[in-house]
PDB file of C-alpha atoms in Angstrom:
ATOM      1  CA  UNK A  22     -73.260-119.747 -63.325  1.00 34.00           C
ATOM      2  CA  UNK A  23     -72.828-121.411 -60.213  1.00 36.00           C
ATOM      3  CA  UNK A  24     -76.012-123.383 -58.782  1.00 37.00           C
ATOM      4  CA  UNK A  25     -76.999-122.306 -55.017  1.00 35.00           C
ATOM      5  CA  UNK A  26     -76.108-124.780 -52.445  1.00 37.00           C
ATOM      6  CA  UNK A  27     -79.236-126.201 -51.327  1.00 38.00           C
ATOM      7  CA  UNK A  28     -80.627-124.996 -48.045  1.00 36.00           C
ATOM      8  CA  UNK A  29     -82.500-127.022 -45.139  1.00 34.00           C
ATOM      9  CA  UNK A  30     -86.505-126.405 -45.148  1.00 35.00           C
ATOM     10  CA  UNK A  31     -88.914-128.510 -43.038  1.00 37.00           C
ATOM     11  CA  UNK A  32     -92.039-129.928 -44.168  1.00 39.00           C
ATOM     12  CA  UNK A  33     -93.825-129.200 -40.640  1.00 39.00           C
ATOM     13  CA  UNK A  34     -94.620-132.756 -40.126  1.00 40.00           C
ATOM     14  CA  UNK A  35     -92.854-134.518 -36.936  1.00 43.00           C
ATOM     15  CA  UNK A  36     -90.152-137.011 -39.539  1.00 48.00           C
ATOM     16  CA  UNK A  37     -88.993-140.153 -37.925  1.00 55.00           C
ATOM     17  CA  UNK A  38     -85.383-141.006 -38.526  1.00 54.00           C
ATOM     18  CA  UNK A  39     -83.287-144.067 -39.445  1.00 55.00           C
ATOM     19  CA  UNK A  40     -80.021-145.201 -37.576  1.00 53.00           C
ATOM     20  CA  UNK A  41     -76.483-144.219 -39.533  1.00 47.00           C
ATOM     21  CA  UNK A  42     -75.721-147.598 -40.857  1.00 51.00           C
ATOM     22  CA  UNK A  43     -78.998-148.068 -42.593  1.00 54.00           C
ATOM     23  CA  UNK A  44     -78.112-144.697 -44.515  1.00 52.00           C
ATOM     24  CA  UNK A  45     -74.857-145.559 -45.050  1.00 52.00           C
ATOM     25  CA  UNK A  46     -75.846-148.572 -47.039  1.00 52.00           C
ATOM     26  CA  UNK A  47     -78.543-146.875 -49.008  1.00 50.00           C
ATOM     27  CA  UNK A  48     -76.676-143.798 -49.872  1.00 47.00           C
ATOM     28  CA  UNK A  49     -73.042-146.278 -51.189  1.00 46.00           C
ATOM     29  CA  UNK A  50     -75.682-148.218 -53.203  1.00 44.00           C
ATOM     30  CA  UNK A  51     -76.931-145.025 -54.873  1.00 45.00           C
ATOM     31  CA  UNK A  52     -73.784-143.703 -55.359  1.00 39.00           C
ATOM     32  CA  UNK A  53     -72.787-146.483 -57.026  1.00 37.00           C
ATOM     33  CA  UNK A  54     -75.960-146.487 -59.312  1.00 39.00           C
ATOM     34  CA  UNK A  55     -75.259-142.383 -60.210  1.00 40.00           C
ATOM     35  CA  UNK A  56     -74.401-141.912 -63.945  1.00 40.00           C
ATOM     36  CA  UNK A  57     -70.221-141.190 -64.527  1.00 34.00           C
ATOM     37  CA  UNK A  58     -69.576-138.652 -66.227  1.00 32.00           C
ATOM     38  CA  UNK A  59     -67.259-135.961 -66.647  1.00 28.00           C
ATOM     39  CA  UNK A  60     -65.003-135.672 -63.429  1.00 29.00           C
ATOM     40  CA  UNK A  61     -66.737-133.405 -60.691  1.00 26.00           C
ATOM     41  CA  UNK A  62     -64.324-130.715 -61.039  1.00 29.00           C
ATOM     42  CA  UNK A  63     -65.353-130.483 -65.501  1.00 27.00           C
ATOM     43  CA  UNK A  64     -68.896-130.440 -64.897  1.00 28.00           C
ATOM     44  CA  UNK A  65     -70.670-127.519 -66.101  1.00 30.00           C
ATOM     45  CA  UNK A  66     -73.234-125.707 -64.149  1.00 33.00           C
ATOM     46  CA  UNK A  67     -76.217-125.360 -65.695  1.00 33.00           C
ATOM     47  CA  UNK A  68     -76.164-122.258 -68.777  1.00 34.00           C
ATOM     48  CA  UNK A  69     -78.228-121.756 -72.028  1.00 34.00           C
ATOM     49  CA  UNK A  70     -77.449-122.309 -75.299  1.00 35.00           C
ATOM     50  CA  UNK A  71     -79.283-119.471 -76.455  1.00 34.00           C
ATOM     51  CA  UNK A  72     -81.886-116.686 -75.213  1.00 33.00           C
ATOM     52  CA  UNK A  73     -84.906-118.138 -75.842  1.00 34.00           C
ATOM     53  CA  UNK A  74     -83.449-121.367 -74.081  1.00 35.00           C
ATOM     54  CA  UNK A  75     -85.258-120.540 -70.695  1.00 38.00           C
ATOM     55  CA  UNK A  76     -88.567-119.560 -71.779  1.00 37.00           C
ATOM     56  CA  UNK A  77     -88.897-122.911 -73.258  1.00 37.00           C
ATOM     57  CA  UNK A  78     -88.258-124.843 -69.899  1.00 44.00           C
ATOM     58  CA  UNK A  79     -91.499-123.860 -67.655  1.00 51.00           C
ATOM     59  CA  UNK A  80     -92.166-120.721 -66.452  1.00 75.00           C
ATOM     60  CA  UNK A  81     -91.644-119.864 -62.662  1.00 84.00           C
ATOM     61  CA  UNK A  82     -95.296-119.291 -62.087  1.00 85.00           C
ATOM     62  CA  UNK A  83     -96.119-122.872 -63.008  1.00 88.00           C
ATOM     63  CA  UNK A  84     -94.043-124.168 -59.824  1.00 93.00           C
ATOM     64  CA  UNK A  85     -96.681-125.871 -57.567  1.00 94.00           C
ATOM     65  CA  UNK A  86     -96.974-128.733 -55.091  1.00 96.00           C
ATOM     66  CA  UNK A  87     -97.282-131.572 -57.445  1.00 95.00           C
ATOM     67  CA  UNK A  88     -95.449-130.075 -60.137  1.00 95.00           C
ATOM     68  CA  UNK A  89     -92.730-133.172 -61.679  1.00 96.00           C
ATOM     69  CA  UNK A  90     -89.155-130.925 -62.239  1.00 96.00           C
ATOM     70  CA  UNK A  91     -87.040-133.005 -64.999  1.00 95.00           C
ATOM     71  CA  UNK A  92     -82.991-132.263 -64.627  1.00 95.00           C
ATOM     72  CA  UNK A  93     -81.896-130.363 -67.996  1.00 94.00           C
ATOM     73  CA  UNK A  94     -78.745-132.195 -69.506  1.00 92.00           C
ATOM     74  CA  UNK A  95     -76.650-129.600 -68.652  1.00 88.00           C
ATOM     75  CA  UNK A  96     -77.658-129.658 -65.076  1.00 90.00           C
ATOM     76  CA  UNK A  97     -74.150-130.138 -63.238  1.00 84.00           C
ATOM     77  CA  UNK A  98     -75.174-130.760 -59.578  1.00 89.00           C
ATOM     78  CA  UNK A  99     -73.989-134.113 -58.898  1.00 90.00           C
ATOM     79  CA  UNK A 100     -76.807-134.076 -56.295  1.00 92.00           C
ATOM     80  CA  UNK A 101     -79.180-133.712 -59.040  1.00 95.00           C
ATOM     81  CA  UNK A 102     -77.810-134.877 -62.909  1.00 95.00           C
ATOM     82  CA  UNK A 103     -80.399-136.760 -64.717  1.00 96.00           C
ATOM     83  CA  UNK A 104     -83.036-136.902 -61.802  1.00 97.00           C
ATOM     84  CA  UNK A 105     -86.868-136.471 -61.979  1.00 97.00           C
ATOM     85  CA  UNK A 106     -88.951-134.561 -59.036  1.00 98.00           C
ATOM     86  CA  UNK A 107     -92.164-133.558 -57.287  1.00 98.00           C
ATOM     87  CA  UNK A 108     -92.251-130.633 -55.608  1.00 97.00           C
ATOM     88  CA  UNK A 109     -94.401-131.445 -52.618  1.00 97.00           C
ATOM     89  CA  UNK A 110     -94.260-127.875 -50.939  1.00 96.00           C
ATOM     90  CA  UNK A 111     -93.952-124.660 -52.516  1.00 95.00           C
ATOM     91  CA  UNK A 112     -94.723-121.526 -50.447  1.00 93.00           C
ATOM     92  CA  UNK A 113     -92.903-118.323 -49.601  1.00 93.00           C
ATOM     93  CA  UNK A 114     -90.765-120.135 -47.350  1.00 94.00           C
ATOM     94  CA  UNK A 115     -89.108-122.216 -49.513  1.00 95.00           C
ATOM     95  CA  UNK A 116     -89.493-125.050 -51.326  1.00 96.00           C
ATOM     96  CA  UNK A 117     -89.543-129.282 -50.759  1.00 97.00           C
ATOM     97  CA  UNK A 118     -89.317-132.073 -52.985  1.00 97.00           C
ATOM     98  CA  UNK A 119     -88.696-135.653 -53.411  1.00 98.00           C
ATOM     99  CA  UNK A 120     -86.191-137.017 -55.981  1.00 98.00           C
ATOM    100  CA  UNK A 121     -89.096-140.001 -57.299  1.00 98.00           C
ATOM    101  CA  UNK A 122     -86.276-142.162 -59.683  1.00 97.00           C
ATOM    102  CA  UNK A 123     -83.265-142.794 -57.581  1.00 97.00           C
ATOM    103  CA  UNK A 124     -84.070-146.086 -56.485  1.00 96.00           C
ATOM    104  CA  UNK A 125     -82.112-148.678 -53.991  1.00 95.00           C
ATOM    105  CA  UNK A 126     -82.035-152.220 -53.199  1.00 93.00           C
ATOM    106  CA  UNK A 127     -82.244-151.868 -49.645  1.00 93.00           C
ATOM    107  CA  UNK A 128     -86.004-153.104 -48.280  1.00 93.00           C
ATOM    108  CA  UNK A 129     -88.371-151.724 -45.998  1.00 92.00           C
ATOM    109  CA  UNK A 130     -87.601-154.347 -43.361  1.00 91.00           C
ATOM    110  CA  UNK A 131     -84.172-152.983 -42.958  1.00 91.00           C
ATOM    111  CA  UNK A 132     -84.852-149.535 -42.882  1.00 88.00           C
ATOM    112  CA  UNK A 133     -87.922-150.065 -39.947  1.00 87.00           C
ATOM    113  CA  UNK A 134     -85.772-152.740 -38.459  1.00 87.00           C
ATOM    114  CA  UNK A 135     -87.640-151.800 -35.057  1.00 86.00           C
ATOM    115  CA  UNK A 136     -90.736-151.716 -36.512  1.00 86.00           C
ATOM    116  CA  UNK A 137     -93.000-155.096 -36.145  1.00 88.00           C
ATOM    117  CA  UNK A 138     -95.087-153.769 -39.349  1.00 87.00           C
ATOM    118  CA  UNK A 139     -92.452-153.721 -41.784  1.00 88.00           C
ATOM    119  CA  UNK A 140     -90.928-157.661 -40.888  1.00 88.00           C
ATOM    120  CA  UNK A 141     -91.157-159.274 -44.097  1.00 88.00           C
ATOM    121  CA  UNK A 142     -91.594-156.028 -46.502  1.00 90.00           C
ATOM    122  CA  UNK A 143     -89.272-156.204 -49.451  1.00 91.00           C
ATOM    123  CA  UNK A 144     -90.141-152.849 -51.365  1.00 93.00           C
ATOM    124  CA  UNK A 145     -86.940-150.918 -51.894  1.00 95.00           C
ATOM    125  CA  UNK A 146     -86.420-147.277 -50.289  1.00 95.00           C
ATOM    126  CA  UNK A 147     -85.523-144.829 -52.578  1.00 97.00           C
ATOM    127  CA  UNK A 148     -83.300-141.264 -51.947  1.00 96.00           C
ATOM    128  CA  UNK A 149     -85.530-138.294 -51.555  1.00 96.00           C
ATOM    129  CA  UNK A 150     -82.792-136.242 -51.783  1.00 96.00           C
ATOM    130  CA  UNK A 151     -79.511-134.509 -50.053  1.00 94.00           C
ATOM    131  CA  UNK A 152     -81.217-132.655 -47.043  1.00 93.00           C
ATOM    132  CA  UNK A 153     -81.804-134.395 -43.925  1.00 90.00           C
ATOM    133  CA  UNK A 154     -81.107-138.115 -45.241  1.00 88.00           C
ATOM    134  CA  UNK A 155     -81.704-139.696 -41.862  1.00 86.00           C
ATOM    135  CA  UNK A 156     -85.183-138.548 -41.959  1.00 88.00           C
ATOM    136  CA  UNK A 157     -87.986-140.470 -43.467  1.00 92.00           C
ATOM    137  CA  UNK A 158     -90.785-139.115 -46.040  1.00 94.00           C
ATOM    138  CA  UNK A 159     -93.641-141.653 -48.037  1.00 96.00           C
ATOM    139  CA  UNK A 160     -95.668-140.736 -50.700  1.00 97.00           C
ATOM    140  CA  UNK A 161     -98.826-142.580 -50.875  1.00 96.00           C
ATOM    141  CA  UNK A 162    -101.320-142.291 -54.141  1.00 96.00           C
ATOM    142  CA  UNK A 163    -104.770-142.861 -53.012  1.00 95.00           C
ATOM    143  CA  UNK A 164    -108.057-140.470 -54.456  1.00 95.00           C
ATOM    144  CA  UNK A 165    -109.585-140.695 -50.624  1.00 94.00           C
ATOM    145  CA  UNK A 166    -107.918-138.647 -47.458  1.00 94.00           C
ATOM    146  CA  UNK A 167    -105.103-140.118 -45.978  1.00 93.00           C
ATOM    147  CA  UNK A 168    -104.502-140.110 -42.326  1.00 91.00           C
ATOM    148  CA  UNK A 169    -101.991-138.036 -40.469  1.00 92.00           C
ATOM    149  CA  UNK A 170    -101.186-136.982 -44.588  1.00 95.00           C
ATOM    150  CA  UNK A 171    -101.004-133.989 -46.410  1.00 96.00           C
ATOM    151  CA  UNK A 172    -102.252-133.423 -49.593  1.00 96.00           C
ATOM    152  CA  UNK A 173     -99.942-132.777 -52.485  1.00 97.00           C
ATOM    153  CA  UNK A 174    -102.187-133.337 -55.384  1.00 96.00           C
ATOM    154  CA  UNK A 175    -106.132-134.806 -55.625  1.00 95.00           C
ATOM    155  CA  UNK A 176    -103.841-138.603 -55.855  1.00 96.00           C
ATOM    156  CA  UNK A 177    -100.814-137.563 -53.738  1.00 97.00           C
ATOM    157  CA  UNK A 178    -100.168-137.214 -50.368  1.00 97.00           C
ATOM    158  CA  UNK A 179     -97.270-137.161 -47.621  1.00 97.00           C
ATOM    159  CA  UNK A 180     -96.853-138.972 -44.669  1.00 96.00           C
ATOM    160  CA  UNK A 181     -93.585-138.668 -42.252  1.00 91.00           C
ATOM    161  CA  UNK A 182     -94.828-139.784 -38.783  1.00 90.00           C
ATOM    162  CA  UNK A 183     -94.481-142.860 -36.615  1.00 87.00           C
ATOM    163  CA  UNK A 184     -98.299-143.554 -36.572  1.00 89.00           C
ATOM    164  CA  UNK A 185     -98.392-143.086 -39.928  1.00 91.00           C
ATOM    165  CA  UNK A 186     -96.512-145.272 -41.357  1.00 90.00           C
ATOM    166  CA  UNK A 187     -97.025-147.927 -39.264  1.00 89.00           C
ATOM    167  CA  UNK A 188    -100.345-147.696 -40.503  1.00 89.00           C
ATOM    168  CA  UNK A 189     -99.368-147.695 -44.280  1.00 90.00           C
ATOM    169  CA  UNK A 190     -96.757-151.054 -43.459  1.00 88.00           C
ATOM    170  CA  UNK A 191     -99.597-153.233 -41.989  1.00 83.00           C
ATOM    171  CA  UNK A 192    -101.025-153.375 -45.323  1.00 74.00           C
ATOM    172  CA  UNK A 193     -99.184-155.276 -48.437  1.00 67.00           C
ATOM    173  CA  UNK A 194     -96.856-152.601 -49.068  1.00 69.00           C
ATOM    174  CA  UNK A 195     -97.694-151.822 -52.716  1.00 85.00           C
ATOM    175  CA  UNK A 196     -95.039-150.058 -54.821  1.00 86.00           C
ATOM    176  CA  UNK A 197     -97.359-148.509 -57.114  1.00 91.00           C
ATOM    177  CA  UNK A 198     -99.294-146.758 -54.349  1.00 94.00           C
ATOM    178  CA  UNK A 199     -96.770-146.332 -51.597  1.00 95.00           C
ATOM    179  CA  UNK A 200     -92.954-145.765 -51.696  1.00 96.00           C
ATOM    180  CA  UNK A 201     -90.657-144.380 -48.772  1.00 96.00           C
ATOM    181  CA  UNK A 202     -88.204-141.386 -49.386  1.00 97.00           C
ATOM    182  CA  UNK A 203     -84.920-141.027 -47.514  1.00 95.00           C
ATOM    183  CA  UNK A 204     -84.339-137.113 -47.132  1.00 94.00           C
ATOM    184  CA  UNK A 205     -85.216-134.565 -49.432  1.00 96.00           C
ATOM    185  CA  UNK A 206     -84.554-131.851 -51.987  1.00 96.00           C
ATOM    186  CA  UNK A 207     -84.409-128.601 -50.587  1.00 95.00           C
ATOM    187  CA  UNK A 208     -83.997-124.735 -51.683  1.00 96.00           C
ATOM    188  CA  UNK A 209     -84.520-121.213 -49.980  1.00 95.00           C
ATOM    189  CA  UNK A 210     -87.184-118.558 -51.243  1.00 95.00           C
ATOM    190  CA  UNK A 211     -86.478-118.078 -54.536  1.00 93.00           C
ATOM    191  CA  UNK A 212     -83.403-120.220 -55.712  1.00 95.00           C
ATOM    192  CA  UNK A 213     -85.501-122.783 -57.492  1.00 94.00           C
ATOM    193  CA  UNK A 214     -87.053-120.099 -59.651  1.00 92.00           C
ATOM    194  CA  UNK A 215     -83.355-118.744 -60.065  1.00 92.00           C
ATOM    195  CA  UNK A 216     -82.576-122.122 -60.878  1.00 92.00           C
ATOM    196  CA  UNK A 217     -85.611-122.713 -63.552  1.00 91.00           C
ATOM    197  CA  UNK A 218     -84.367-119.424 -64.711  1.00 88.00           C
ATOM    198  CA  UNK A 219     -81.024-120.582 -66.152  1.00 88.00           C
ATOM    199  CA  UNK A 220     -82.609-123.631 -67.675  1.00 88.00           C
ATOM    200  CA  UNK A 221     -81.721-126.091 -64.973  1.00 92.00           C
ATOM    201  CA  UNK A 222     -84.952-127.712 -64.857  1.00 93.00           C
ATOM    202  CA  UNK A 223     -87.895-128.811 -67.315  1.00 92.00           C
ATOM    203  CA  UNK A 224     -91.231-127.908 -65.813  1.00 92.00           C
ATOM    204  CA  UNK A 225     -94.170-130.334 -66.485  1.00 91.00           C
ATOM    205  CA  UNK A 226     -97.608-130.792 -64.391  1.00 90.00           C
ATOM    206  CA  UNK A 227     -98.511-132.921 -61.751  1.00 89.00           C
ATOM    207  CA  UNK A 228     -98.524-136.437 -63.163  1.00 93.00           C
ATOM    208  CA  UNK A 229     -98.974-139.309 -60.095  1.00 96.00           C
ATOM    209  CA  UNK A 230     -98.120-142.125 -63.066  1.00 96.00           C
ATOM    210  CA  UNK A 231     -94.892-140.457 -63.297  1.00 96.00           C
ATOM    211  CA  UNK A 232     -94.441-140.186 -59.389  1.00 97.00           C
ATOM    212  CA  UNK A 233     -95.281-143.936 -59.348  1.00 97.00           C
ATOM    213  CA  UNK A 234     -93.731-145.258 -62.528  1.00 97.00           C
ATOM    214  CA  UNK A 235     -92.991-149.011 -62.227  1.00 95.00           C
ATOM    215  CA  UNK A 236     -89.278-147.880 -64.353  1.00 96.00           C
ATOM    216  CA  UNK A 237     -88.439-145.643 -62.041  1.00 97.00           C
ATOM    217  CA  UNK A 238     -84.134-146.277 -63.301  1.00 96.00           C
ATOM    218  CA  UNK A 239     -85.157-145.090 -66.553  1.00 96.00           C
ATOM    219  CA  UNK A 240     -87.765-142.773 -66.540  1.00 97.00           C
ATOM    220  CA  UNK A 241     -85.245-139.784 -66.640  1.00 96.00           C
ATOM    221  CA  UNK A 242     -84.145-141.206 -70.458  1.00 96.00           C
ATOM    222  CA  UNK A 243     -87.628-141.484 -71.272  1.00 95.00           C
ATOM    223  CA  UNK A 244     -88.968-137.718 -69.852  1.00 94.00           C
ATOM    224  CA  UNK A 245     -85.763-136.427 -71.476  1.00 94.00           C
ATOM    225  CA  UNK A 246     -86.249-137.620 -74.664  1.00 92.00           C
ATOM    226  CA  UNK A 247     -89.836-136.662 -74.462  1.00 87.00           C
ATOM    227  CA  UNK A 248     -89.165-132.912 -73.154  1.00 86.00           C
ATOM    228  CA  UNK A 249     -86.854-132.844 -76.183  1.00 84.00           C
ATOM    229  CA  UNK A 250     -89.321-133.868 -78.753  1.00 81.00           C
ATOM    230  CA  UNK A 251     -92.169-130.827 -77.656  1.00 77.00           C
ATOM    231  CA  UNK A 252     -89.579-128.665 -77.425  1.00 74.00           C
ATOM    232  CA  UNK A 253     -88.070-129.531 -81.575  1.00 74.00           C
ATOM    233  CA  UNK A 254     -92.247-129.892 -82.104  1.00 70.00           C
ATOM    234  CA  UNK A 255     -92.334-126.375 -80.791  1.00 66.00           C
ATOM    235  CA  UNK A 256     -89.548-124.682 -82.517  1.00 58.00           C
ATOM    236  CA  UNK A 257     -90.364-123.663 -86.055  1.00 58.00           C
ATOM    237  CA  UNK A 258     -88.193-121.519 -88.449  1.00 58.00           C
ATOM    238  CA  UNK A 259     -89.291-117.862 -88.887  1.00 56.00           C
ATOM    239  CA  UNK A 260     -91.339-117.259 -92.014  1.00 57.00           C
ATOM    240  CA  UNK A 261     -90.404-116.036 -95.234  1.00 59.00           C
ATOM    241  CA  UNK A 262     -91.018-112.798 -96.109  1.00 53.00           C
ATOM    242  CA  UNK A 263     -91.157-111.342 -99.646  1.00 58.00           C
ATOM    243  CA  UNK A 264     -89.080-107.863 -99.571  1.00 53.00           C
ATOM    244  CA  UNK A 265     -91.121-104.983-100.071  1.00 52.00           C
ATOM    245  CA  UNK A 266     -90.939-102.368-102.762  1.00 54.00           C
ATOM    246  CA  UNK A 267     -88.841-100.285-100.374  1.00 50.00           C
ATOM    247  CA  UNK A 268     -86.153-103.065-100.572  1.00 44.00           C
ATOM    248  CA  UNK A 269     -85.907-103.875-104.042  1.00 48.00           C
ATOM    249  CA  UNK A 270     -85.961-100.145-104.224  1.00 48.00           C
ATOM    250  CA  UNK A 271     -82.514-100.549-102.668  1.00 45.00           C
ATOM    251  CA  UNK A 272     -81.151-102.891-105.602  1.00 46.00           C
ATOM    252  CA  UNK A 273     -81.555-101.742-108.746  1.00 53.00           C
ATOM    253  CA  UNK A 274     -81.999-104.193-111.210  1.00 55.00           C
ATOM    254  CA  UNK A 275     -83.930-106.544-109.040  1.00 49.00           C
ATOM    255  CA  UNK A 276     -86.455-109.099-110.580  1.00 49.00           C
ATOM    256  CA  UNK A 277     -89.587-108.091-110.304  1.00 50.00           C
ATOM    257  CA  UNK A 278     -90.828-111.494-109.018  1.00 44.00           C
ATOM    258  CA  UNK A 279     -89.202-110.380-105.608  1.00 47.00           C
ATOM    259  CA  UNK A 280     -86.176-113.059-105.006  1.00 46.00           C
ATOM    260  CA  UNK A 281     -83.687-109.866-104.738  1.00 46.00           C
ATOM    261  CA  UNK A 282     -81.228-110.994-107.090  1.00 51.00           C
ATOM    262  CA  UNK A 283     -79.534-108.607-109.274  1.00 50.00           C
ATOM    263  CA  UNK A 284     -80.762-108.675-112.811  1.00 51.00           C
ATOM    264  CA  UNK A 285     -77.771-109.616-115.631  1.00 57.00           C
ATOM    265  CA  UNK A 286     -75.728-106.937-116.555  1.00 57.00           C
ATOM    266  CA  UNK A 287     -76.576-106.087-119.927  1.00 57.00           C
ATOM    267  CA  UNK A 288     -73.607-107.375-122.422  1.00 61.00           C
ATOM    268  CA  UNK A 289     -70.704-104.870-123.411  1.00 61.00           C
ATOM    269  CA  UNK A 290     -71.140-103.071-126.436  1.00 60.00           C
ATOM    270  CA  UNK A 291     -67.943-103.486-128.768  1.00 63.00           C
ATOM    271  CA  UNK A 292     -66.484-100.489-130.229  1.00 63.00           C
ATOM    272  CA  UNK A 293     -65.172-100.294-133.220  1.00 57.00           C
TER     273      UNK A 293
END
């Protein structure tokens, strides 16, 4: 099954942008830091491996703002293999998210070159996603309202102007509660649940120590692992039932103590 190509959707919010070269740089560092694999022309779309396969990764009506999506090892996007999300929009209209584990090592000074406010601030940007990469998101975890920010969860919020982020860059610049996003993840009405469907993606709830994890270039390995564990913690075998007295009806012979095996056929009788 192919997986849809993703499709542009706008958070409403008035997104500054970076110049080309600053992209350029962040984007060739991230490409470099993608996992190699299989060659892009062997790698699988997403599939299951068996019926109930789908049911076990989240249910559809779980998707939220907030919600953390977790790339299933089969996922074949090379936009997406082994990354971790939050959905920070989910509406009829579509759906927006920010890849939270694809980290760079290019700062916050270089990205706001122009911006007084960000002179000195070594925090890396990370890559939101594929859609619009020259425009600039931030997540910010704080428990009181943020200004010019919408809320995502009762600890997360999104800011994308000018105002806004100058505001945020005056202050120390701290990784655990603020982190900048270049572009997004994207999909039309209804392709993400298409997508969650097939098995593409584990579902899990809003979690802002995930969002904010100080690992952020493992924490795929680690949320695999873990998805993997509930789901084997999950799966038992089917009972054992003891066959009625219709079935043993159907082998004559049977032990009575129900293990339908045929008795031992009684020994041949010589003749003389």
């Amino acid at each position: 099954m192919k997986v849809l190509p993703r499709a542009r959707y706008h958070s409403g919010m008035t997104a500054i942008t970076i110049s080309a070269a600053v992209l350029l740089a962040a984007v060739s560092l991230q490409v470099l830091a993608m996992p190699h694999g299989l060659p892009l022309a062997a790698v699988r779309s997403p599939a299951t491996s068996s019926p109930g396969f789908a049911s076990q990764m989240g249910r559809v009506k779980d998707l939220a703002p907030g919600t953390l999506l977790v790339a299933a090892r089969r996922l074949g996007d090379p936009n997406f293999i082994e990354t971790v999300i939050v959905l920070v929009d989910h509406s009829d209209d579509g759906t927006m998210g920010l890849v939270v584990n694809r980290r760079t090592s290019v700062p916050l000074s270089r990205v706001f070159q122009t911006l007084p406010e960000a002179q000195g601030q070594s925090a890396p940007v990370y890559v939101g996603g594929p859609v619009s990469m020259t425009a600039v998101q931030a997540l910010v975890r704080s428990t009181a309202a943020v200004p010019e920010g919408r809320q995502v969860t009762s600890e997360l919020h999104i800011i994308g102007t000018h105002r806004a982020l100058e505001e945020r860059l005056h202050g120390p610049g701290d990784p655990d509660r603020f982190r900048v996003y270049l572009g997004y993840a994207g999909w039309s009405p209804g392709q993400l649940a298409n997508e969650v469907g097939v098995g593409a993606w584990h579902i899990f709830p809003a979690d802002a120590d995930v969002v904010f994890d100080p690992e952020p270039d493992t924490l795929w390995r680690r949320q695999i692992r873990q998805t993997e564990f509930l789901l084997a913690a999950t799966v038992r075998p089917p009972p054992r039932v003891r066959p009625t007295r219709d079935v043993r009806a159907l082998f004559p012979g049977t032990a009575r103590t129900g293990s339908c095996r045929p008795a031992r056929p009684a020994p041949a009788v010589r003749q003389r």
